[in-house]
mmCIF file of C-alpha atoms in Angstrom:
data_model
loop_
_atom_site.group_PDB
_atom_site.id
_atom_site.type_symbol
_atom_site.label_atom_id
_atom_site.label_comp_id
_atom_site.label_asym_id
_atom_site.label_seq_id
_atom_site.Cartn_x
_atom_site.Cartn_y
_atom_site.Cartn_z
ATOM 1 C CA MET X 3 115.467 14.894 -28.230
ATOM 2 C CA ALA X 4 111.735 15.691 -29.088
ATOM 3 C CA LYS X 5 109.537 16.700 -26.334
ATOM 4 C CA PRO X 6 106.325 14.785 -25.839
ATOM 5 C CA GLN X 7 103.227 16.700 -26.858
ATOM 6 C CA VAL X 8 100.513 17.049 -24.251
ATOM 7 C CA GLU X 9 97.061 17.913 -25.328
ATOM 8 C CA PRO X 10 95.209 20.701 -23.520
ATOM 9 C CA ALA X 11 92.586 19.690 -21.046
ATOM 10 C CA ASP X 12 89.912 21.537 -22.668
ATOM 11 C CA GLN X 13 90.576 19.639 -26.081
ATOM 12 C CA SER X 14 90.159 16.093 -24.674
ATOM 13 C CA PRO X 15 87.729 13.968 -26.634
ATOM 14 C CA THR X 16 84.156 13.661 -25.496
ATOM 15 C CA THR X 17 81.575 10.901 -25.958
ATOM 16 C CA THR X 18 77.770 11.686 -26.470
ATOM 17 C CA VAL X 19 75.208 9.137 -25.498
ATOM 18 C CA GLY X 20 71.691 10.161 -26.290
ATOM 19 C CA THR X 21 71.374 13.682 -24.744
ATOM 20 C CA ALA X 22 73.890 13.054 -21.983
ATOM 21 C CA VAL X 23 77.421 14.201 -22.437
ATOM 22 C CA ILE X 24 80.146 11.933 -20.934
ATOM 23 C CA GLY X 25 83.765 13.226 -20.651
ATOM 24 C CA PRO X 26 85.454 16.406 -19.460
ATOM 25 C CA ASP X 27 82.455 18.605 -20.340
ATOM 26 C CA ARG X 28 80.674 17.331 -17.220
ATOM 27 C CA GLY X 29 82.853 19.344 -15.157
ATOM 28 C CA ARG X 30 81.465 22.579 -16.702
ATOM 29 C CA GLY X 31 78.193 22.151 -14.894
ATOM 30 C CA GLY X 32 79.790 22.102 -11.440
ATOM 31 C CA GLY X 33 80.905 18.417 -11.597
ATOM 32 C CA ARG X 34 77.396 17.045 -12.028
ATOM 33 C CA HIS X 35 75.973 14.790 -14.844
ATOM 34 C CA ARG X 36 73.053 16.253 -16.810
ATOM 35 C CA ALA X 37 70.071 13.952 -16.122
ATOM 36 C CA PRO X 38 68.879 12.237 -19.304
ATOM 37 C CA GLU X 39 65.458 13.476 -20.325
ATOM 38 C CA PRO X 40 62.703 10.794 -19.776
ATOM 39 C CA PRO X 41 61.258 9.231 -22.904
ATOM 40 C CA GLU X 42 57.980 10.479 -24.044
ATOM 41 C CA PRO X 43 55.091 7.879 -23.766
ATOM 42 C CA PRO X 44 53.853 6.482 -27.057
ATOM 43 C CA ALA X 45 50.792 8.167 -28.417
ATOM 44 C CA VAL X 46 49.067 4.812 -28.659
ATOM 45 C CA ALA X 47 49.409 4.362 -24.780
ATOM 46 C CA VAL X 48 48.109 7.876 -24.064
ATOM 47 C CA LYS X 49 45.016 7.170 -26.362
ATOM 48 C CA ALA X 50 44.357 3.745 -24.549
ATOM 49 C CA ARG X 51 44.280 5.614 -21.213
ATOM 50 C CA ARG X 52 41.877 8.179 -22.566
ATOM 51 C CA ARG X 53 39.433 5.533 -23.822
ATOM 52 C CA ILE X 54 38.288 4.664 -20.340
ATOM 53 C CA PRO X 55 34.950 6.469 -19.719
ATOM 54 C CA VAL X 56 34.438 8.342 -16.517
ATOM 55 C CA TRP X 57 31.253 6.458 -15.647
ATOM 56 C CA ALA X 58 33.291 3.246 -15.432
ATOM 57 C CA PHE X 59 34.725 4.586 -12.106
ATOM 58 C CA VAL X 60 31.429 5.208 -10.467
ATOM 59 C CA ALA X 61 29.593 2.190 -11.921
ATOM 60 C CA PRO X 62 30.367 -0.156 -8.910
ATOM 61 C CA THR X 63 28.972 2.358 -6.435
ATOM 62 C CA LEU X 64 25.901 2.791 -8.648
ATOM 63 C CA VAL X 65 25.317 -0.837 -8.840
ATOM 64 C CA VAL X 66 25.414 -1.206 -5.111
ATOM 65 C CA LEU X 67 23.095 1.745 -4.537
ATOM 66 C CA ALA X 68 20.782 0.173 -7.125
ATOM 67 C CA VAL X 69 20.706 -3.159 -5.312
ATOM 68 C CA VAL X 70 20.496 -1.734 -1.817
ATOM 69 C CA ILE X 71 18.052 1.145 -2.413
ATOM 70 C CA LEU X 72 16.338 1.089 -5.820
ATOM 71 C CA TYR X 73 15.358 -2.531 -5.916
ATOM 72 C CA PRO X 74 13.624 -2.557 -2.464
ATOM 73 C CA LEU X 75 11.887 0.653 -3.359
ATOM 74 C CA GLY X 76 10.789 -0.528 -6.665
ATOM 75 C CA ARG X 77 9.566 -3.928 -5.159
ATOM 76 C CA ALA X 78 7.580 -2.186 -2.585
ATOM 77 C CA VAL X 79 5.935 0.019 -5.122
ATOM 78 C CA TRP X 80 5.190 -3.015 -7.315
ATOM 79 C CA MET X 81 3.716 -4.988 -4.376
ATOM 80 C CA SER X 82 1.540 -2.001 -3.362
ATOM 81 C CA PHE X 83 -0.525 -2.408 -6.562
ATOM 82 C CA HIS X 84 -1.433 -5.999 -5.713
ATOM 83 C CA GLY X 85 -4.069 -7.141 -3.160
ATOM 84 C CA ASP X 86 -3.787 -9.250 -0.028
ATOM 85 C CA ALA X 87 -7.240 -10.688 0.346
ATOM 86 C CA LYS X 88 -8.393 -13.751 -1.472
ATOM 87 C CA LYS X 89 -10.972 -13.095 -4.326
ATOM 88 C CA LEU X 90 -13.128 -15.313 -6.321
ATOM 89 C CA ASP X 91 -11.796 -15.927 -9.810
ATOM 90 C CA PRO X 92 -14.841 -15.967 -12.072
ATOM 91 C CA GLU X 93 -12.957 -18.109 -14.732
ATOM 92 C CA THR X 94 -11.915 -20.931 -12.380
ATOM 93 C CA GLY X 95 -14.458 -20.517 -9.664
ATOM 94 C CA ARG X 96 -11.624 -20.644 -6.974
ATOM 95 C CA PHE X 97 -10.308 -18.045 -4.529
ATOM 96 C CA VAL X 98 -6.981 -16.755 -5.494
ATOM 97 C CA THR X 99 -4.642 -14.457 -3.415
ATOM 98 C CA GLY X 100 -3.405 -11.183 -4.629
ATOM 99 C CA GLY X 101 -3.828 -9.894 -8.103
ATOM 100 C CA PHE X 102 -3.372 -6.433 -9.594
ATOM 101 C CA VAL X 103 -5.739 -4.026 -7.832
ATOM 102 C CA GLY X 104 -4.303 -0.733 -9.029
ATOM 103 C CA VAL X 105 -4.399 2.087 -6.419
ATOM 104 C CA GLU X 106 -6.985 0.326 -4.368
ATOM 105 C CA ASN X 107 -4.642 -0.080 -1.365
ATOM 106 C CA TYR X 108 -3.836 3.576 -1.416
ATOM 107 C CA VAL X 109 -7.476 4.594 -1.576
ATOM 108 C CA ARG X 110 -8.409 2.246 1.371
ATOM 109 C CA TRP X 111 -5.726 3.738 3.532
ATOM 110 C CA ILE X 112 -6.591 7.317 2.761
ATOM 111 C CA THR X 113 -10.317 6.773 3.016
ATOM 112 C CA GLN X 114 -9.807 4.401 6.072
ATOM 113 C CA SER X 115 -12.150 1.816 4.315
ATOM 114 C CA CYS X 116 -11.926 -1.987 4.499
ATOM 115 C CA GLY X 117 -12.937 -4.475 1.840
ATOM 116 C CA THR X 118 -15.630 -7.030 2.389
ATOM 117 C CA ALA X 119 -17.248 -9.610 0.066
ATOM 118 C CA THR X 120 -19.891 -6.978 -0.959
ATOM 119 C CA GLY X 121 -17.659 -4.041 -1.221
ATOM 120 C CA SER X 122 -15.875 -1.532 0.969
ATOM 121 C CA ILE X 123 -17.096 -0.259 4.320
ATOM 122 C CA PRO X 124 -15.595 2.202 6.904
ATOM 123 C CA CYS X 125 -13.084 0.371 8.984
ATOM 124 C CA PRO X 126 -14.395 -0.490 12.485
ATOM 125 C CA PRO X 127 -12.782 1.293 15.343
ATOM 126 C CA GLY X 128 -9.678 -0.586 16.739
ATOM 127 C CA THR X 129 -8.739 -2.017 13.328
ATOM 128 C CA LEU X 130 -5.539 -1.044 11.683
ATOM 129 C CA GLY X 131 -7.339 0.500 8.682
ATOM 130 C CA SER X 132 -9.023 3.026 11.074
ATOM 131 C CA GLN X 133 -5.807 4.242 12.582
ATOM 132 C CA PHE X 134 -4.263 5.825 9.441
ATOM 133 C CA TRP X 135 -5.026 9.523 10.013
ATOM 134 C CA GLY X 136 -4.539 9.136 13.754
ATOM 135 C CA SER X 137 -1.085 7.762 13.199
ATOM 136 C CA VAL X 138 -0.233 10.535 10.657
ATOM 137 C CA GLY X 139 -1.345 13.031 13.182
ATOM 138 C CA ASN X 140 0.743 11.434 15.918
ATOM 139 C CA THR X 141 3.760 11.369 13.607
ATOM 140 C CA PHE X 142 3.682 15.022 12.806
ATOM 141 C CA PHE X 143 2.851 16.027 16.323
ATOM 142 C CA PHE X 144 5.838 14.112 17.728
ATOM 143 C CA THR X 145 7.999 15.585 14.921
ATOM 144 C CA VAL X 146 7.104 19.237 15.424
ATOM 145 C CA VAL X 147 7.258 19.161 19.160
ATOM 146 C CA THR X 148 10.401 16.978 19.582
ATOM 147 C CA VAL X 149 12.420 18.824 16.831
ATOM 148 C CA ALA X 150 11.462 22.164 18.286
ATOM 149 C CA LEU X 151 12.380 21.260 21.855
ATOM 150 C CA GLU X 152 15.622 19.595 20.709
ATOM 151 C CA THR X 153 16.725 22.557 18.677
ATOM 152 C CA VAL X 154 16.336 24.982 21.539
ATOM 153 C CA ILE X 155 17.911 22.634 24.128
ATOM 154 C CA GLY X 156 20.646 21.548 21.602
ATOM 155 C CA PHE X 157 21.532 25.207 20.763
ATOM 156 C CA ALA X 158 21.840 26.146 24.537
ATOM 157 C CA MET X 159 24.073 23.031 25.092
ATOM 158 C CA ALA X 160 26.224 23.863 22.015
ATOM 159 C CA LEU X 161 26.700 27.508 23.210
ATOM 160 C CA VAL X 162 27.939 26.144 26.573
ATOM 161 C CA MET X 163 30.170 23.483 25.051
ATOM 162 C CA ALA X 164 31.630 26.097 22.596
ATOM 163 C CA LYS X 165 33.212 28.215 25.510
ATOM 164 C CA SER X 166 36.661 27.729 26.803
ATOM 165 C CA PHE X 167 36.806 26.403 30.474
ATOM 166 C CA ARG X 168 38.334 23.533 32.389
ATOM 167 C CA GLY X 169 36.701 20.195 31.987
ATOM 168 C CA ARG X 170 35.150 21.061 28.570
ATOM 169 C CA GLY X 171 36.124 17.746 27.113
ATOM 170 C CA LEU X 172 34.623 15.927 29.941
ATOM 171 C CA LEU X 173 31.395 17.830 29.463
ATOM 172 C CA ARG X 174 31.216 17.154 25.808
ATOM 173 C CA ALA X 175 31.769 13.458 26.391
ATOM 174 C CA SER X 176 29.169 13.222 29.099
ATOM 175 C CA VAL X 177 26.565 15.128 27.047
ATOM 176 C CA LEU X 178 26.802 12.481 24.221
ATOM 177 C CA VAL X 179 26.019 9.612 26.600
ATOM 178 C CA PRO X 180 22.261 9.625 26.112
ATOM 179 C CA TRP X 181 22.619 9.713 22.256
ATOM 180 C CA ALA X 182 25.158 6.807 22.394
ATOM 181 C CA ILE X 183 22.730 4.616 24.351
ATOM 182 C CA PRO X 184 20.697 2.331 21.912
ATOM 183 C CA THR X 185 17.110 3.343 21.443
ATOM 184 C CA ALA X 186 15.749 0.093 22.655
ATOM 185 C CA VAL X 187 17.651 0.516 26.017
ATOM 186 C CA THR X 188 16.439 4.206 26.174
ATOM 187 C CA ALA X 189 12.817 3.011 25.637
ATOM 188 C CA LYS X 190 12.965 0.493 28.433
ATOM 189 C CA LEU X 191 14.707 2.914 30.819
ATOM 190 C CA TRP X 192 11.887 5.437 30.383
ATOM 191 C CA PHE X 193 9.180 2.708 30.401
ATOM 192 C CA PHE X 194 10.259 1.908 34.017
ATOM 193 C CA ILE X 195 10.525 5.536 34.922
ATOM 194 C CA PHE X 196 6.971 6.218 33.752
ATOM 195 C CA ALA X 197 5.466 2.970 35.132
ATOM 196 C CA ASN X 198 2.515 3.190 37.540
ATOM 197 C CA ASP X 199 4.907 2.829 40.568
ATOM 198 C CA GLY X 200 7.857 4.387 38.761
ATOM 199 C CA ILE X 201 10.152 7.232 39.608
ATOM 200 C CA ALA X 202 7.993 9.839 37.842
ATOM 201 C CA ASN X 203 4.875 9.229 39.946
ATOM 202 C CA GLN X 204 7.085 8.870 43.040
ATOM 203 C CA ILE X 205 8.639 12.300 42.476
ATOM 204 C CA LEU X 206 5.484 14.044 41.446
ATOM 205 C CA GLY X 207 3.289 12.300 44.010
ATOM 206 C CA THR X 208 0.781 11.364 41.417
ATOM 207 C CA GLU X 209 -0.794 8.159 40.085
ATOM 208 C CA ILE X 210 -0.806 9.038 36.339
ATOM 209 C CA LEU X 211 -1.117 6.144 33.879
ATOM 210 C CA TRP X 212 1.647 7.283 31.736
ATOM 211 C CA THR X 213 1.461 4.098 29.344
ATOM 212 C CA ALA X 214 -2.329 4.053 29.132
ATOM 213 C CA ASP X 215 -3.880 7.473 28.963
ATOM 214 C CA PRO X 216 -3.409 9.092 25.614
ATOM 215 C CA TRP X 217 -1.859 12.479 26.396
ATOM 216 C CA PRO X 218 0.407 11.265 29.241
ATOM 217 C CA ALA X 219 1.634 8.515 26.963
ATOM 218 C CA ARG X 220 2.412 11.107 24.254
ATOM 219 C CA PHE X 221 4.162 13.341 26.804
ATOM 220 C CA ALA X 222 6.267 10.407 28.002
ATOM 221 C CA ILE X 223 7.505 9.715 24.468
ATOM 222 C CA ILE X 224 8.332 13.350 23.868
ATOM 223 C CA VAL X 225 10.373 13.542 27.031
ATOM 224 C CA ALA X 226 12.246 10.189 26.216
ATOM 225 C CA ASP X 227 13.009 11.288 22.729
ATOM 226 C CA VAL X 228 14.172 14.809 23.685
ATOM 227 C CA TRP X 229 16.407 13.301 26.296
ATOM 228 C CA LYS X 230 18.034 10.926 23.789
ATOM 229 C CA THR X 231 18.271 13.163 20.731
ATOM 230 C CA ALA X 232 18.978 16.655 21.960
ATOM 231 C CA PRO X 233 22.821 15.785 22.309
ATOM 232 C CA PHE X 234 22.770 14.930 18.507
ATOM 233 C CA MET X 235 21.508 18.376 17.692
ATOM 234 C CA ALA X 236 24.021 19.964 20.050
ATOM 235 C CA LEU X 237 26.830 18.119 18.280
ATOM 236 C CA LEU X 238 25.812 19.282 14.787
ATOM 237 C CA ILE X 239 25.242 22.965 16.063
ATOM 238 C CA LEU X 240 28.544 22.869 17.855
ATOM 239 C CA ALA X 241 30.257 22.062 14.568
ATOM 240 C CA GLY X 242 28.772 25.121 13.086
ATOM 241 C CA LEU X 243 29.773 27.301 15.973
ATOM 242 C CA GLN X 244 33.275 26.117 15.772
ATOM 243 C CA MET X 245 33.552 27.500 12.239
ATOM 244 C CA ILE X 246 32.804 31.100 13.322
ATOM 245 C CA PRO X 247 36.014 33.030 13.686
ATOM 246 C CA SER X 248 36.597 34.658 17.052
ATOM 247 C CA ASP X 249 37.887 37.782 15.466
ATOM 248 C CA VAL X 250 34.331 38.567 14.400
ATOM 249 C CA TYR X 251 33.182 38.604 17.994
ATOM 250 C CA GLU X 252 36.218 40.648 19.029
ATOM 251 C CA ALA X 253 35.441 43.321 16.404
ATOM 252 C CA ALA X 254 31.772 43.379 17.482
ATOM 253 C CA LYS X 255 32.790 43.909 21.112
ATOM 254 C CA VAL X 256 35.152 46.812 20.023
ATOM 255 C CA ASP X 257 32.121 48.364 18.161
ATOM 256 C CA GLY X 258 30.109 48.224 21.349
ATOM 257 C CA ALA X 259 27.666 45.346 20.449
ATOM 258 C CA SER X 260 25.784 43.782 23.285
ATOM 259 C CA ALA X 261 25.654 40.019 24.001
ATOM 260 C CA TRP X 262 22.110 39.821 22.406
ATOM 261 C CA GLN X 263 23.319 41.828 19.285
ATOM 262 C CA ARG X 264 26.233 39.532 18.882
ATOM 263 C CA PHE X 265 23.951 36.485 19.148
ATOM 264 C CA THR X 266 21.285 37.732 16.700
ATOM 265 C CA GLN X 267 23.710 39.493 14.217
ATOM 266 C CA ILE X 268 26.624 37.135 14.226
ATOM 267 C CA THR X 269 25.842 33.704 15.761
ATOM 268 C CA LEU X 270 22.531 33.086 14.242
ATOM 269 C CA PRO X 271 23.256 34.121 10.679
ATOM 270 C CA LEU X 272 26.590 32.265 10.508
ATOM 271 C CA VAL X 273 25.296 29.119 12.203
ATOM 272 C CA LYS X 274 22.229 28.866 10.034
ATOM 273 C CA PRO X 275 23.577 26.413 7.636
ATOM 274 C CA ALA X 276 24.589 23.864 10.264
ATOM 275 C CA LEU X 277 21.411 24.554 12.152
ATOM 276 C CA MET X 278 19.113 23.945 9.096
ATOM 277 C CA VAL X 279 20.980 20.697 8.184
ATOM 278 C CA ALA X 280 20.566 19.566 11.851
ATOM 279 C CA ILE X 281 16.906 20.286 11.613
ATOM 280 C CA LEU X 282 16.612 18.442 8.266
ATOM 281 C CA PHE X 283 18.296 15.270 9.666
ATOM 282 C CA ARG X 284 16.331 15.232 12.859
ATOM 283 C CA THR X 285 13.100 15.867 11.019
ATOM 284 C CA MET X 286 13.735 12.938 8.733
ATOM 285 C CA ASP X 287 14.521 10.757 11.708
ATOM 286 C CA ALA X 288 11.485 11.778 13.636
ATOM 287 C CA LEU X 289 9.092 11.079 10.801
ATOM 288 C CA ARG X 290 10.499 7.532 10.733
ATOM 289 C CA MET X 291 9.997 7.144 14.459
ATOM 290 C CA TYR X 292 9.225 3.494 15.345
ATOM 291 C CA ASP X 293 11.371 1.820 18.101
ATOM 292 C CA LEU X 294 10.822 4.321 20.883
ATOM 293 C CA PRO X 295 6.948 4.344 20.841
ATOM 294 C CA ALA X 296 6.741 0.601 19.879
ATOM 295 C CA ILE X 297 8.758 -0.515 22.828
ATOM 296 C CA MET X 298 7.460 2.104 25.365
ATOM 297 C CA MET X 299 3.747 1.841 24.493
ATOM 298 C CA GLY X 300 3.386 -1.146 22.317
ATOM 299 C CA SER X 301 0.609 -0.996 19.740
ATOM 300 C CA ASN X 302 -1.192 1.761 21.527
ATOM 301 C CA PRO X 303 -3.337 3.673 18.992
ATOM 302 C CA ALA X 304 -2.793 6.934 20.953
ATOM 303 C CA THR X 305 0.873 6.873 20.267
ATOM 304 C CA SER X 306 1.085 4.833 17.092
ATOM 305 C CA THR X 307 3.085 6.450 14.194
ATOM 306 C CA ILE X 308 3.126 5.569 10.575
ATOM 307 C CA SER X 309 6.142 3.283 11.020
ATOM 308 C CA VAL X 310 4.346 1.397 13.833
ATOM 309 C CA LEU X 311 1.351 1.009 11.711
ATOM 310 C CA VAL X 312 3.393 -0.284 8.804
ATOM 311 C CA VAL X 313 5.010 -3.049 10.953
ATOM 312 C CA ASP X 314 1.576 -3.997 12.394
ATOM 313 C CA GLN X 315 0.049 -4.301 8.970
ATOM 314 C CA MET X 316 3.026 -6.392 7.678
ATOM 315 C CA ARG X 317 1.746 -9.199 9.922
ATOM 316 C CA GLN X 318 -1.687 -9.159 8.190
ATOM 317 C CA GLY X 319 -0.772 -8.314 4.626
ATOM 318 C CA ALA X 320 2.518 -7.338 2.939
ATOM 319 C CA ASN X 321 0.953 -5.640 -0.073
ATOM 320 C CA SER X 322 -1.189 -3.231 1.977
ATOM 321 C CA ALA X 323 1.882 -2.566 4.145
ATOM 322 C CA SER X 324 3.925 -1.750 1.042
ATOM 323 C CA ALA X 325 1.267 0.802 0.007
ATOM 324 C CA LEU X 326 1.350 2.428 3.427
ATOM 325 C CA SER X 327 5.294 2.403 3.406
ATOM 326 C CA THR X 328 5.067 4.062 -0.059
ATOM 327 C CA ILE X 329 2.835 6.811 1.330
ATOM 328 C CA THR X 330 5.287 7.235 4.253
ATOM 329 C CA PHE X 331 8.071 7.711 1.751
ATOM 330 C CA LEU X 332 6.173 10.250 -0.198
ATOM 331 C CA ILE X 333 5.361 12.195 3.055
ATOM 332 C CA ILE X 334 9.030 12.285 4.086
ATOM 333 C CA PHE X 335 10.171 13.277 0.565
ATOM 334 C CA ALA X 336 7.742 16.211 0.414
ATOM 335 C CA VAL X 337 8.798 17.509 3.945
ATOM 336 C CA ALA X 338 12.464 17.141 2.888
ATOM 337 C CA PHE X 339 11.752 18.974 -0.383
ATOM 338 C CA VAL X 340 10.142 21.843 1.478
ATOM 339 C CA LEU X 341 12.972 22.088 4.015
ATOM 340 C CA VAL X 342 15.661 22.015 1.297
ATOM 341 C CA ARG X 343 13.941 24.223 -1.326
ATOM 342 C CA PHE X 344 12.281 26.890 0.777
ATOM 343 C CA LEU X 345 14.032 26.929 4.173
ATOM 344 C CA GLY X 346 17.572 26.594 2.967
ATOM 345 C CA ALA X 347 18.309 23.156 4.701
ATOM 346 C CA ASN X 348 20.928 22.266 2.149
ATOM 347 C CA ALA X 349 23.674 19.937 3.333
ATOM 348 C CA VAL X 350 25.903 20.914 0.421
ATOM 349 C CA ARG X 351 26.005 24.695 1.398
ATOM 350 C CA THR X 352 29.058 25.573 3.411
ATOM 351 C CA GLN X 353 29.842 28.066 6.032
ATOM 352 C CA GLU X 354 32.188 29.860 3.586
ATOM 353 C CA GLU X 355 29.340 30.367 1.136
ATOM 354 C CA GLN X 356 27.189 31.661 3.918
ATOM 355 C CA ARG X 357 29.798 34.163 4.986
ATOM 356 C CA LYS X 358 30.256 35.342 1.407
ATOM 357 C CA GLY X 359 26.647 36.103 1.245
ATOM 358 C CA THR X 360 25.821 33.615 -1.496
ATOM 359 C CA PRO X 361 22.064 33.665 -2.162
ATOM 360 C CA ALA X 362 20.182 30.429 -1.226
#
């Protein structure tokens, strides 16, 4: 009787599907199937994806910025070249409003001259046209004094908040309370404090007219603004202090550096980028100061800023106010350019670049 023939296990038939092998050969890889290779995308689809330009992704953002920023700015510049007063049209013999006047609005603001039927004359005292250079002086005075005080006070507050102690979180939260209060509320709060029978006169035992006399009124605005905005400076400077490694201070202590040397040689150089950015932001905000002096002092020429003058002029003539707002924009742009270009107040510069010694 013939014995049945049994084929060896390694000679069993296999079936190949694509690149995968089905059959006994799958056991040679440890009992696992070899995963099929994914199909390559067609060349046409790859080319279709590459045809989308890069600017298409940023176009929606650019359109929004153009509508929100560029159009109002361009509209204000266009209006600034037109007049507000009615003029006699020699062709029709009628008075018409507006009309292209070129740079006449700018010249009148800078020279503080007012137009009449016979020409231009110096603006009488008390009119808005006579307050231009006074408002410019007030704006720069408030900016320099408040930013200087807020930088010093904010730096001191940031140094305290950067230390480790119990209740540090509560201290940081309480310090930010003045900054979180709306400016209108802050203005009314300090208005009552500096009233004739307010807390300030009660504590000092004086009868100073804080809202009427020029210099007391300026001092009141400075105090209110520093109280509100110093926490903002402290917050930005604290962020810069947090980036300084503690190992640097420990190495300086080992080398025998005093506290003053550590502050001048380590803290100030490494916190400079954050400090300059904080000064830049605060300077831009101070140059646009409106609500605090407007609510506390009203339309007081002694405390009027450029922004207050723009709003007051808007009620009398929008085109002249547009010229004044354009001048304000140019002033702020020039100050920002000086801070960024020559003083290193660059928001893009990082702490890491500063530590590496990258030149400004």
